[in-house]
Short mmCIF file of C-alpha atoms and ligand atoms in Angstrom, two decimals:
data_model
loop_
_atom_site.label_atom_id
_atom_site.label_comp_id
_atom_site.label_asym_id
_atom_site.label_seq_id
_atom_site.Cartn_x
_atom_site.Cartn_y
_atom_site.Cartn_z
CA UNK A 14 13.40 -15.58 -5.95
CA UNK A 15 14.82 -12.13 -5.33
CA UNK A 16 12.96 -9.66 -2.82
CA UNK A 17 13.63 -6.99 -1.12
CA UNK A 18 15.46 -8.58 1.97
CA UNK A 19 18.44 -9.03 -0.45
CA UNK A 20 19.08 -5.69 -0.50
CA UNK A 21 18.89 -5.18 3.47
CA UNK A 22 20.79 -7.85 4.56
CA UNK A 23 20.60 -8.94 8.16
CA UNK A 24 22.87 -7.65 10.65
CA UNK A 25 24.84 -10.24 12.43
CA UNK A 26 23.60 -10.97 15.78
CA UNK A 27 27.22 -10.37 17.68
CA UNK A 28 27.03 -6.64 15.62
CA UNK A 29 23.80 -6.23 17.12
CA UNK A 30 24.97 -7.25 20.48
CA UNK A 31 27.44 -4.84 20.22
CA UNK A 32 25.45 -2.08 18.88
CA UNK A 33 22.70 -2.36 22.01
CA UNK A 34 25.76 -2.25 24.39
CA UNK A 35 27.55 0.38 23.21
CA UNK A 36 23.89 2.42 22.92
CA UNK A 37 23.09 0.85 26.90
CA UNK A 38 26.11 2.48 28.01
CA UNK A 39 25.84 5.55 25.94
CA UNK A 40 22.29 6.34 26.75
CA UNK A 41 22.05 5.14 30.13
CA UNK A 42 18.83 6.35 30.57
CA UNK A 43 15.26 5.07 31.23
CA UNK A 44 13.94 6.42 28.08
CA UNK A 45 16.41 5.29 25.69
CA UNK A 46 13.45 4.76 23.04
CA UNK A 47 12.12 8.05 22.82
CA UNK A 48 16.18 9.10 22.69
CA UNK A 49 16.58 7.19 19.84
CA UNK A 50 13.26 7.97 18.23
CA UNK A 51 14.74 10.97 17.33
CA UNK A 52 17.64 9.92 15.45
CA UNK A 53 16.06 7.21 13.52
CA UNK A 54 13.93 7.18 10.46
CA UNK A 55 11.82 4.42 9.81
CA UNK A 56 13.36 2.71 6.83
CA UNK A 57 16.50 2.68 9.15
CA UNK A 58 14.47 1.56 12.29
CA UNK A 59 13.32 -1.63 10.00
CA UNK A 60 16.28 -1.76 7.65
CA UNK A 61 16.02 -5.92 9.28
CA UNK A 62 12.91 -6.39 9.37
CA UNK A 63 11.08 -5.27 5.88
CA UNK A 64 10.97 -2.09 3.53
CA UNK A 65 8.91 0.70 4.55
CA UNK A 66 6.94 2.52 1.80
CA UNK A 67 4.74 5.36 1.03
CA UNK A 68 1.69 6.34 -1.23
CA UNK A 69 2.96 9.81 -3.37
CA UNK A 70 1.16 12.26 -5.49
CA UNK A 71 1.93 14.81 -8.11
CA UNK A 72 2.58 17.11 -6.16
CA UNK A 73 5.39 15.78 -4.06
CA UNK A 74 7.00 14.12 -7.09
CA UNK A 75 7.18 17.58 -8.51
CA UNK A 76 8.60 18.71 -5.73
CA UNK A 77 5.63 21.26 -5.09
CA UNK A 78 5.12 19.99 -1.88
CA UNK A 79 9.06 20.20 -0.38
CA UNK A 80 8.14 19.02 2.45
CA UNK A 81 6.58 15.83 1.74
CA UNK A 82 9.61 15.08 -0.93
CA UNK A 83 11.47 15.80 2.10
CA UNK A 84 10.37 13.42 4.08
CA UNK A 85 9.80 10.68 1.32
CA UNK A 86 13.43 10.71 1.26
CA UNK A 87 14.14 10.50 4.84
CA UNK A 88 11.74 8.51 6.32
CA UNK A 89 10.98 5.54 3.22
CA UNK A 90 12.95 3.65 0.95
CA UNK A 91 10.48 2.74 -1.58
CA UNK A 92 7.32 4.52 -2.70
CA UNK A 93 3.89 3.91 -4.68
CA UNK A 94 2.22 6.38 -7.11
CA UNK A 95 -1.17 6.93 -5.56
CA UNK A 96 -3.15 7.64 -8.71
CA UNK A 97 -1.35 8.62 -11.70
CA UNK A 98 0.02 5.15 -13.22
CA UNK A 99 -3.20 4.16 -13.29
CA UNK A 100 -5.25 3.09 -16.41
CA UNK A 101 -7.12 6.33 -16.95
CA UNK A 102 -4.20 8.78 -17.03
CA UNK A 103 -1.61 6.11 -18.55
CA UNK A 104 -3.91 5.17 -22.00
CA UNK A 105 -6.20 7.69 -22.16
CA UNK A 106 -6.96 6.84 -25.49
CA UNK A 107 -6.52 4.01 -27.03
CA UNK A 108 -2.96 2.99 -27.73
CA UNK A 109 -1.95 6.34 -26.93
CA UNK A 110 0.17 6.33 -23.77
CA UNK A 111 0.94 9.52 -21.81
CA UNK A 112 4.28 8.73 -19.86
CA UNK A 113 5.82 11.95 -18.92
CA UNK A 114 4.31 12.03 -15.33
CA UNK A 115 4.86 8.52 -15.11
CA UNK A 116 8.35 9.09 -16.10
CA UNK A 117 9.27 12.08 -13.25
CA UNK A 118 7.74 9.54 -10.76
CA UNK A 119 10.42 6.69 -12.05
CA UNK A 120 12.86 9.28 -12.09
CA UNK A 121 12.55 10.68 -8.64
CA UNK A 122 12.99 6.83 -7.38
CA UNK A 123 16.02 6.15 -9.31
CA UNK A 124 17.43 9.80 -8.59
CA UNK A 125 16.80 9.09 -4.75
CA UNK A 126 18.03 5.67 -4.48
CA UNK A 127 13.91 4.73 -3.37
CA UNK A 128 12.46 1.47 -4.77
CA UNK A 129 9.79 1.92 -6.95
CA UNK A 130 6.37 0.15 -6.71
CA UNK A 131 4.45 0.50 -10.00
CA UNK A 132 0.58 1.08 -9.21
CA UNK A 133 -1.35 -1.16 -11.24
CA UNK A 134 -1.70 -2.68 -14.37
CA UNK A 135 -5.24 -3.86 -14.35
CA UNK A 136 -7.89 -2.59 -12.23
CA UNK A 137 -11.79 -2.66 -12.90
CA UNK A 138 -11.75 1.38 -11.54
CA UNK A 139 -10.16 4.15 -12.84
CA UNK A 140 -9.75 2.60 -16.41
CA UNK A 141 -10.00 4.86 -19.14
CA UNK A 142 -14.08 5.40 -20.76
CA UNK A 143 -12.99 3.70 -24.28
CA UNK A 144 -12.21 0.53 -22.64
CA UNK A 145 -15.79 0.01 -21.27
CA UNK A 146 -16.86 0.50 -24.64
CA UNK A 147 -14.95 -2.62 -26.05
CA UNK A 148 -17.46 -5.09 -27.30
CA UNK A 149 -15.53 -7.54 -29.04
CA UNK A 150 -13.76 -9.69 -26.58
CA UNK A 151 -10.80 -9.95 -29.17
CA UNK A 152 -9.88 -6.52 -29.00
CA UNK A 153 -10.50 -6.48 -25.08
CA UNK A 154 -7.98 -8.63 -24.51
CA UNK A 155 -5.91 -7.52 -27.38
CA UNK A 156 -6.03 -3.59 -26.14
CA UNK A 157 -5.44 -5.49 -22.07
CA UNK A 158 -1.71 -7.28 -23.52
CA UNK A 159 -1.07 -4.03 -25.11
CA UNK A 160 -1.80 -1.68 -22.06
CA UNK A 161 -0.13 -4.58 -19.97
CA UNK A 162 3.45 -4.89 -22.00
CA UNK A 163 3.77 -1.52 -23.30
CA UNK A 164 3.99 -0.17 -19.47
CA UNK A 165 5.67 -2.94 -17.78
CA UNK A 166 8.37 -2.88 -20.83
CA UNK A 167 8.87 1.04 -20.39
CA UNK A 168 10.35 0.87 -17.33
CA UNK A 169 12.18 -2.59 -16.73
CA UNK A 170 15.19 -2.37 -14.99
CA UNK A 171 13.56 1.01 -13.06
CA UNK A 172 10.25 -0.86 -11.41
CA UNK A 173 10.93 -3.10 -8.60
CA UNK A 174 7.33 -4.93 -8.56
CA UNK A 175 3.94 -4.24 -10.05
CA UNK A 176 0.69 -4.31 -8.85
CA UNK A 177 -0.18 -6.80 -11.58
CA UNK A 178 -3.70 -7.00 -10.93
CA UNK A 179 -5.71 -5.33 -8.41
CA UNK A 180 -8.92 -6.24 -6.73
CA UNK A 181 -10.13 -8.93 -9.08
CA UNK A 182 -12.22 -10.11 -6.00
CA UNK A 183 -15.58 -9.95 -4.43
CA UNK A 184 -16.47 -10.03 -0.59
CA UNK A 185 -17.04 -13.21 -0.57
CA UNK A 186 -14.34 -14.38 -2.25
CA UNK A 187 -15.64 -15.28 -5.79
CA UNK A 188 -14.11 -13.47 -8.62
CA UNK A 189 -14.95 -9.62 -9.48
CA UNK A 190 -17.38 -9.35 -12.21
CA UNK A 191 -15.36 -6.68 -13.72
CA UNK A 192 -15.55 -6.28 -17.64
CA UNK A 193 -12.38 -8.17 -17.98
CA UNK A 194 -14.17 -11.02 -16.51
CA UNK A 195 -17.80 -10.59 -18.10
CA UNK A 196 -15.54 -10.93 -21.58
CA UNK A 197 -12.33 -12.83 -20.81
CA UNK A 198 -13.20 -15.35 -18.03
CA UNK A 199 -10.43 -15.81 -15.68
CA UNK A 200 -7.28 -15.67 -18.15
CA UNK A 201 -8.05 -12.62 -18.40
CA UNK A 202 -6.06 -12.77 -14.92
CA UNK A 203 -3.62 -15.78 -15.88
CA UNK A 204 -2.68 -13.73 -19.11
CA UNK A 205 -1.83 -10.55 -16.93
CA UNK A 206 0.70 -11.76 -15.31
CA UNK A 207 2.30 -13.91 -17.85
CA UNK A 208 2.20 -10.78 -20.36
CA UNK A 209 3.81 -8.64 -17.44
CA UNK A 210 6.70 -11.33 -17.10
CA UNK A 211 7.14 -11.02 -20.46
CA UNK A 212 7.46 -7.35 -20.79
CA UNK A 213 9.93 -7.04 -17.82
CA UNK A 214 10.86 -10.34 -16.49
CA UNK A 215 13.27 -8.23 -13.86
CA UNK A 216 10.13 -7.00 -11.83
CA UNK A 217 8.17 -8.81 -9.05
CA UNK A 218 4.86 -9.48 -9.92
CA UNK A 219 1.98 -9.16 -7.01
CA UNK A 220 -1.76 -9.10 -6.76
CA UNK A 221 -3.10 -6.37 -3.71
CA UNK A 222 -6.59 -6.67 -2.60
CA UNK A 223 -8.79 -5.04 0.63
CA UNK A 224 -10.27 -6.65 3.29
CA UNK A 225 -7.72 -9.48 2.64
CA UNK A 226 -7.76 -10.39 6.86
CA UNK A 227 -11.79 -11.44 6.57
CA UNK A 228 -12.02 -14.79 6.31
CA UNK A 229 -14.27 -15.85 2.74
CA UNK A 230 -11.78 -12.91 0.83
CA UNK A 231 -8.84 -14.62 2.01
CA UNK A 232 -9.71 -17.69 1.07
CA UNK A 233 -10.80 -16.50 -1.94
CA UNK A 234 -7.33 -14.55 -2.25
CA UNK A 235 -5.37 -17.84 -1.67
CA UNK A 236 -7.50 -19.64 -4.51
CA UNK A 237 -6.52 -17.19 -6.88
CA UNK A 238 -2.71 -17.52 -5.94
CA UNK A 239 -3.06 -21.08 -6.59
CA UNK A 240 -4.80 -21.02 -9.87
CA UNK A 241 -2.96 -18.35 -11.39
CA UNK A 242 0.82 -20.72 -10.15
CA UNK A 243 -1.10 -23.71 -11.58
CA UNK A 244 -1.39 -22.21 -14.80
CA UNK A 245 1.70 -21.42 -15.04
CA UNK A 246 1.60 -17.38 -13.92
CA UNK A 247 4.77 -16.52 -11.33
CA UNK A 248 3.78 -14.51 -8.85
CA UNK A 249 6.17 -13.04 -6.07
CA UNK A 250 3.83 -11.63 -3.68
CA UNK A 251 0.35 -10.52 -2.14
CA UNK A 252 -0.52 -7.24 -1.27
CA UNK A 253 -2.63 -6.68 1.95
CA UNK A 254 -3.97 -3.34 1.32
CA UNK A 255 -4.61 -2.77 5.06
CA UNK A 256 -7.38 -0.12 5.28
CA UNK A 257 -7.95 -0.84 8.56
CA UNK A 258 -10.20 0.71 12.04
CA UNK A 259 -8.70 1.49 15.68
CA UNK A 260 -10.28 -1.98 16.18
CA UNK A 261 -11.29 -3.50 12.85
CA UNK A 262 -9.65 -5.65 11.72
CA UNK A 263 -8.67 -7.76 14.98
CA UNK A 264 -4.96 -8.38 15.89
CA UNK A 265 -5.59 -12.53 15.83
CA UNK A 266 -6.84 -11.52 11.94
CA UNK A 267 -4.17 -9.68 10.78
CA UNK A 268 -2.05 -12.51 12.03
CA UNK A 269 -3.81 -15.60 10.42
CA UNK A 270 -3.69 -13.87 7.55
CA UNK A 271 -0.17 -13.29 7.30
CA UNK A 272 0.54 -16.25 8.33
CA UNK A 273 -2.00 -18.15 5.61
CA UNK A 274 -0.73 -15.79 2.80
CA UNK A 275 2.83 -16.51 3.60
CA UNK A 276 1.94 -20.26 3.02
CA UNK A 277 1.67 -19.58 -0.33
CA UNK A 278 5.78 -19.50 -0.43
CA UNK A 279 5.78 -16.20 -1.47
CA UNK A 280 6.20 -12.38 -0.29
CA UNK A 281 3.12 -10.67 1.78
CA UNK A 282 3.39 -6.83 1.91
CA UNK A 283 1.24 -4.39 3.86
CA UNK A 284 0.65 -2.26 0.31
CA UNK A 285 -1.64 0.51 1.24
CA UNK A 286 -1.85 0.88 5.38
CA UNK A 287 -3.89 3.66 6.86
CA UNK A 288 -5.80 3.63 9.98
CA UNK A 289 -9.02 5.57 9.80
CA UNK A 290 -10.43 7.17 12.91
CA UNK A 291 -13.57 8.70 11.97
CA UNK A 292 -16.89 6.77 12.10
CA UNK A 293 -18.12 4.55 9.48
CA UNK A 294 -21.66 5.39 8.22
CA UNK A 295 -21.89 1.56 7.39
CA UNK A 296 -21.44 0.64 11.25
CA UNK A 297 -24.19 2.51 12.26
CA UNK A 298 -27.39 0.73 12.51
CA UNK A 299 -29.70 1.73 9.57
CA UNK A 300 -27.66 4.20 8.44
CA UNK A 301 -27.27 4.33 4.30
CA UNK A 302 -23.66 5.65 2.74
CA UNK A 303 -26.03 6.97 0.22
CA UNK A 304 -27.66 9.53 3.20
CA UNK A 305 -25.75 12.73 2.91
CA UNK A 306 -23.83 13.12 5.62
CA UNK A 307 -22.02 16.31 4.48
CA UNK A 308 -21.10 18.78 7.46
CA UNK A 309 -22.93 16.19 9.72
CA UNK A 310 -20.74 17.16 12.76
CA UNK A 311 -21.58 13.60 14.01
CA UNK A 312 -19.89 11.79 11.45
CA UNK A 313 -16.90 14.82 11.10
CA UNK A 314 -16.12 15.24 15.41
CA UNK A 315 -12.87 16.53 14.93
CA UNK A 316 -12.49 19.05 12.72
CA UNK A 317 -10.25 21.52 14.72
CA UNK A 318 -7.52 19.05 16.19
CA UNK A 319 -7.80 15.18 17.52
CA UNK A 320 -8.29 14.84 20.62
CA UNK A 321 -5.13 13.35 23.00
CA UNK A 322 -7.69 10.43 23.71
CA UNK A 323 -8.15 9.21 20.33
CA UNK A 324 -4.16 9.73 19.17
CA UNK A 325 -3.26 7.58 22.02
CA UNK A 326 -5.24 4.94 21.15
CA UNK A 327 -4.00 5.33 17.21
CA UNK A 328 -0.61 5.35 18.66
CA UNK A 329 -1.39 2.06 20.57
CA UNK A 330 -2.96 0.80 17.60
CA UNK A 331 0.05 1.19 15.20
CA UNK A 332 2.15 -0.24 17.59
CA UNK A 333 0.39 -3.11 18.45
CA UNK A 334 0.18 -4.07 14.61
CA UNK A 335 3.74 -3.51 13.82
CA UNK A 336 4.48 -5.65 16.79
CA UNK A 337 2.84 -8.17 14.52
CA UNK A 338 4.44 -7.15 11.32
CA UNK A 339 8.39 -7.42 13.47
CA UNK A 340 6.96 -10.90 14.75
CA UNK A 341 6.61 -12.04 11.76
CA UNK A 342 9.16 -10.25 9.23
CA UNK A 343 10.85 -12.93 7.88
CA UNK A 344 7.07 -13.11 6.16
CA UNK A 345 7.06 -9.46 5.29
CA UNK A 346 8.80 -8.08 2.63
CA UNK A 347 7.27 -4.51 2.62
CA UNK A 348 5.11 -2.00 4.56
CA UNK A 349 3.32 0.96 2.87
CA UNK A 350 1.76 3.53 4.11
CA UNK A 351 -1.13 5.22 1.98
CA UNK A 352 0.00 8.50 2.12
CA UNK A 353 2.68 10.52 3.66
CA UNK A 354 0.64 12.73 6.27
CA UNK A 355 -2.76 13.15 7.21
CA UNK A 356 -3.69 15.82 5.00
CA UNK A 357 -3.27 14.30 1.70
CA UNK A 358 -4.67 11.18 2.84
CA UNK A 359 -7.89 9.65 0.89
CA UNK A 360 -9.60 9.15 3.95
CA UNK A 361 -10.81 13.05 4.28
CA UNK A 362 -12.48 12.46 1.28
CA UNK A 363 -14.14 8.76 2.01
CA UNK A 364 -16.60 7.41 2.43
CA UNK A 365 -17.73 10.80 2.83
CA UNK A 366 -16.40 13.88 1.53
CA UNK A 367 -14.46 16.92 3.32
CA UNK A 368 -13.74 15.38 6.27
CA UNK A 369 -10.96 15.41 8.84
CA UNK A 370 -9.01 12.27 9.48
CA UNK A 371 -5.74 11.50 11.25
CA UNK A 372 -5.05 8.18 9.41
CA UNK A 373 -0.94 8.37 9.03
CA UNK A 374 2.12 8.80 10.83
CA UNK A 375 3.07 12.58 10.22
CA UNK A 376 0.17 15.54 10.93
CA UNK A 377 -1.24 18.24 8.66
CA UNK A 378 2.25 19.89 9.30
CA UNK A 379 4.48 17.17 8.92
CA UNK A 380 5.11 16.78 12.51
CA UNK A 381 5.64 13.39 13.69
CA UNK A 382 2.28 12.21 15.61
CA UNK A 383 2.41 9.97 18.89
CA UNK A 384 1.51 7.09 15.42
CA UNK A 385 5.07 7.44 14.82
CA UNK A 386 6.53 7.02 17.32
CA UNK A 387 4.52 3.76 18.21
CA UNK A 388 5.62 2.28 15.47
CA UNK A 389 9.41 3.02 15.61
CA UNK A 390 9.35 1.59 19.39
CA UNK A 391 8.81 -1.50 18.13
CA UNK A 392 12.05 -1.16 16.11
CA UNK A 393 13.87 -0.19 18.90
CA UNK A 394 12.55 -2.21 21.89
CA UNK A 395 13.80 -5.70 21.99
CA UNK A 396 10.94 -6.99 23.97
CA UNK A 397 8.52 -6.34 21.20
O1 LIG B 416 -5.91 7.04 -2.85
C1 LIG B 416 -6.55 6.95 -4.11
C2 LIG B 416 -7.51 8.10 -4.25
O2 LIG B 416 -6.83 9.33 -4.34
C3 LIG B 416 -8.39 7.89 -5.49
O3 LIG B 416 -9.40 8.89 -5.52
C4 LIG B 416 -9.01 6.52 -5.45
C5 LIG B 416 -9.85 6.25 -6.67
O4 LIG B 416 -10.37 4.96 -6.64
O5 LIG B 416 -7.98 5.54 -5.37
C6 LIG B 416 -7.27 5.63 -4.18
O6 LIG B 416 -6.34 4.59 -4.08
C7 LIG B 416 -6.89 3.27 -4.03
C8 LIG B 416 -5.85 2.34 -4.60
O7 LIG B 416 -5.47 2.75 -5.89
C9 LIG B 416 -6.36 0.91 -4.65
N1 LIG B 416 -6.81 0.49 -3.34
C10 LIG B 416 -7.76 1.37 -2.67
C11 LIG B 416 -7.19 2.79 -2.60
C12 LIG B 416 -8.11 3.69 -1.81
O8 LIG B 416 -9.33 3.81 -2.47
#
């Protein structure tokens, strides 16, 4: 099975010895890691260990925001769209596709030498209004193998995996009951992937899911791996989203789960990490999402700047999970971020709107936060 590792190959371990003597020697200093911090982006600072991706918009794939194209090609070497491959803007109507955005996004990757992560194919949210209106359960599943092939075939040879299916899950790990499943029963998920192997039998095929570290989802997760390989549906890989708290989920979670995906015998990848430092109306006692919380100054504490405190602890936080991710990257094909800095980041906008969150690596000015340079320590210091 191809991956991604077979395009970063491994460097020798007498190169490597080499390479930290020569840099020993060099630096001779005590803080060789921060030295080298600033020489090294991240998708060099993992180029062993896994690929390291980002979430993009419009904006930055039209090169309106400079910056963040900037940075997408320093810092990652394969990227997601955030929103616009999605069913909504990809079929608005039925059987009438609208590529051209689509098409600058796979043309920015190919131009830049970035893999390209295609971002999905089916997803209960964010589908276009006609298809809830499908009654017959013929023409469902007729209008899903057409939305399916006629995307994955557009762009084979230019995608390197697809999101075939996306959150087909519940909480407790029992299947979604999305419309696909109300009128298709569970080929409906089966027939996705088989239709998308079809279409472009050159791209990896993965299903990405939330909360996949608590224990009934994962399970859950794991039986729908296995059913969809039983019936005869290859799939390369499982997608952790990884919308994760400064302690939520725990670091003994992250790591069972890694470790029960990679079971499977195929690729996990971190799809969609973010780390959300703002309080969750659903952790406080009695408190509904539903309340308005709007300009609540409670729920929105740092508004101006974040405090040193709480980027520490992020900092600590991203570092302690990578040190995870490097433990186990012969597991790990991929790590995504959800966004390139903090202020286009989905998290100022949920679960409550116009608020200010620090969940990324890069700040509202595309500064490098403490985050960052958590996480490329752990490239760079052998103990980790
Ligand atoms: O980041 C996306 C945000 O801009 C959209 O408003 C939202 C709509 O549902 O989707 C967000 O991305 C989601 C991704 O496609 C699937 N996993 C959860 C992500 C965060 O909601």
């Amino acid at each position: 099975m191809k991956n991604f590792k077979s395009h970063y190959p491994k460097l020798k371990p007498n190169l490597l010895i080499a390479i930290s003597l020569v840099l020993i020697v060099a630096c001779n200093e005590k803080n060789i890691t921060a030295k080298k911090s600033e020489t090294l982006s991240l998708k060099e600072a993992f180029k062993n260990e896994f690929v390291i991706g980002a979430a993009v918009n419009d904006q930055l794939i039209f090169e309106e925001d400079s910056l963040g194209a900037k940075l997408a090609k320093e810092e990652f070497n394969t990227i997601t769209p955030e929103n616009s491959m999605k069913w909504m803007y990809m079929e608005p109507q039925q059987g009438v596709f609208e590529f051209e955005t689509a098409d600058r996004y796979i043309d920015f990757s190919t131009k830049n030498n970035i893999a390209f992560i295609g971002h999905n194919l089916v997803w209960h949210s964010q589908l276009a209004e006609w298809v809830k209106k499908i009654t017959s359960k013929e023409e469902l599943n007729a209008s899903l193998k057409n939305h399916v092939q006629t995307i994955a075939a557009r762009y084979t040879g230019k995608i390197h995996g697809w999101d075939v299916v996306n959150e087909a899950l519940n909480e407790d790990g029992t299947l979604r009951n999305s419309l696909f499943l109300e009128k298709l029963g569970p080929d409906y998920l089966v027939n996705s992937f088989k239709w998308a192997e079809e279409a472009d039998p050159k791209a990896e095929l993965y299903y990405n899911d939330y909360n996949m570290t608590r224990k009934e989802k994962r399970a859950g997760a794991i039986e729908l791996v296995k059913m969809l390989q039983k019936n005869g549906a290859r799939v390369d890989g499982i997608g952790m989203q990884a919308h994760w708290g400064l302690t939520d989920p725990t670091l003994e979670e992250i790591e069972t789960s890694i470790l029960a995906y990679a079971d499977l015998g195929i690729q996990v990848m971190i799809t969609e990490f973010d780390i959300t430092v703002l309080p969750n109306p659903w952790d406080l006692e009695g408190a509904e999402v539903s309340q308005n919380f709007e300009g609540s100054e409670e729920m929105n504490p740092y508004t101006k700047k974040l405090p040193d405190s709480v980027s520490t602890l992020l900092a600590k936080r991203y570092k302690d999970i990578f040190s995870i991710f490097k433990k186990h990257s012969d597991k790990i094909s991929r790590v995504t971020f959800w966004g390139i800095n903090d202020g286009v980041s989905w998290l100022n906008n949920w679960p409550i709107e116009n608020r200010t969150n620090y969940p990324l690596l890069f700040d509202r000015e595309y500064n490098k936060k403490p985050a960052y340079y958590g996480v490329l320590e752990v490239a760079t210091d052998s103990t980790l």
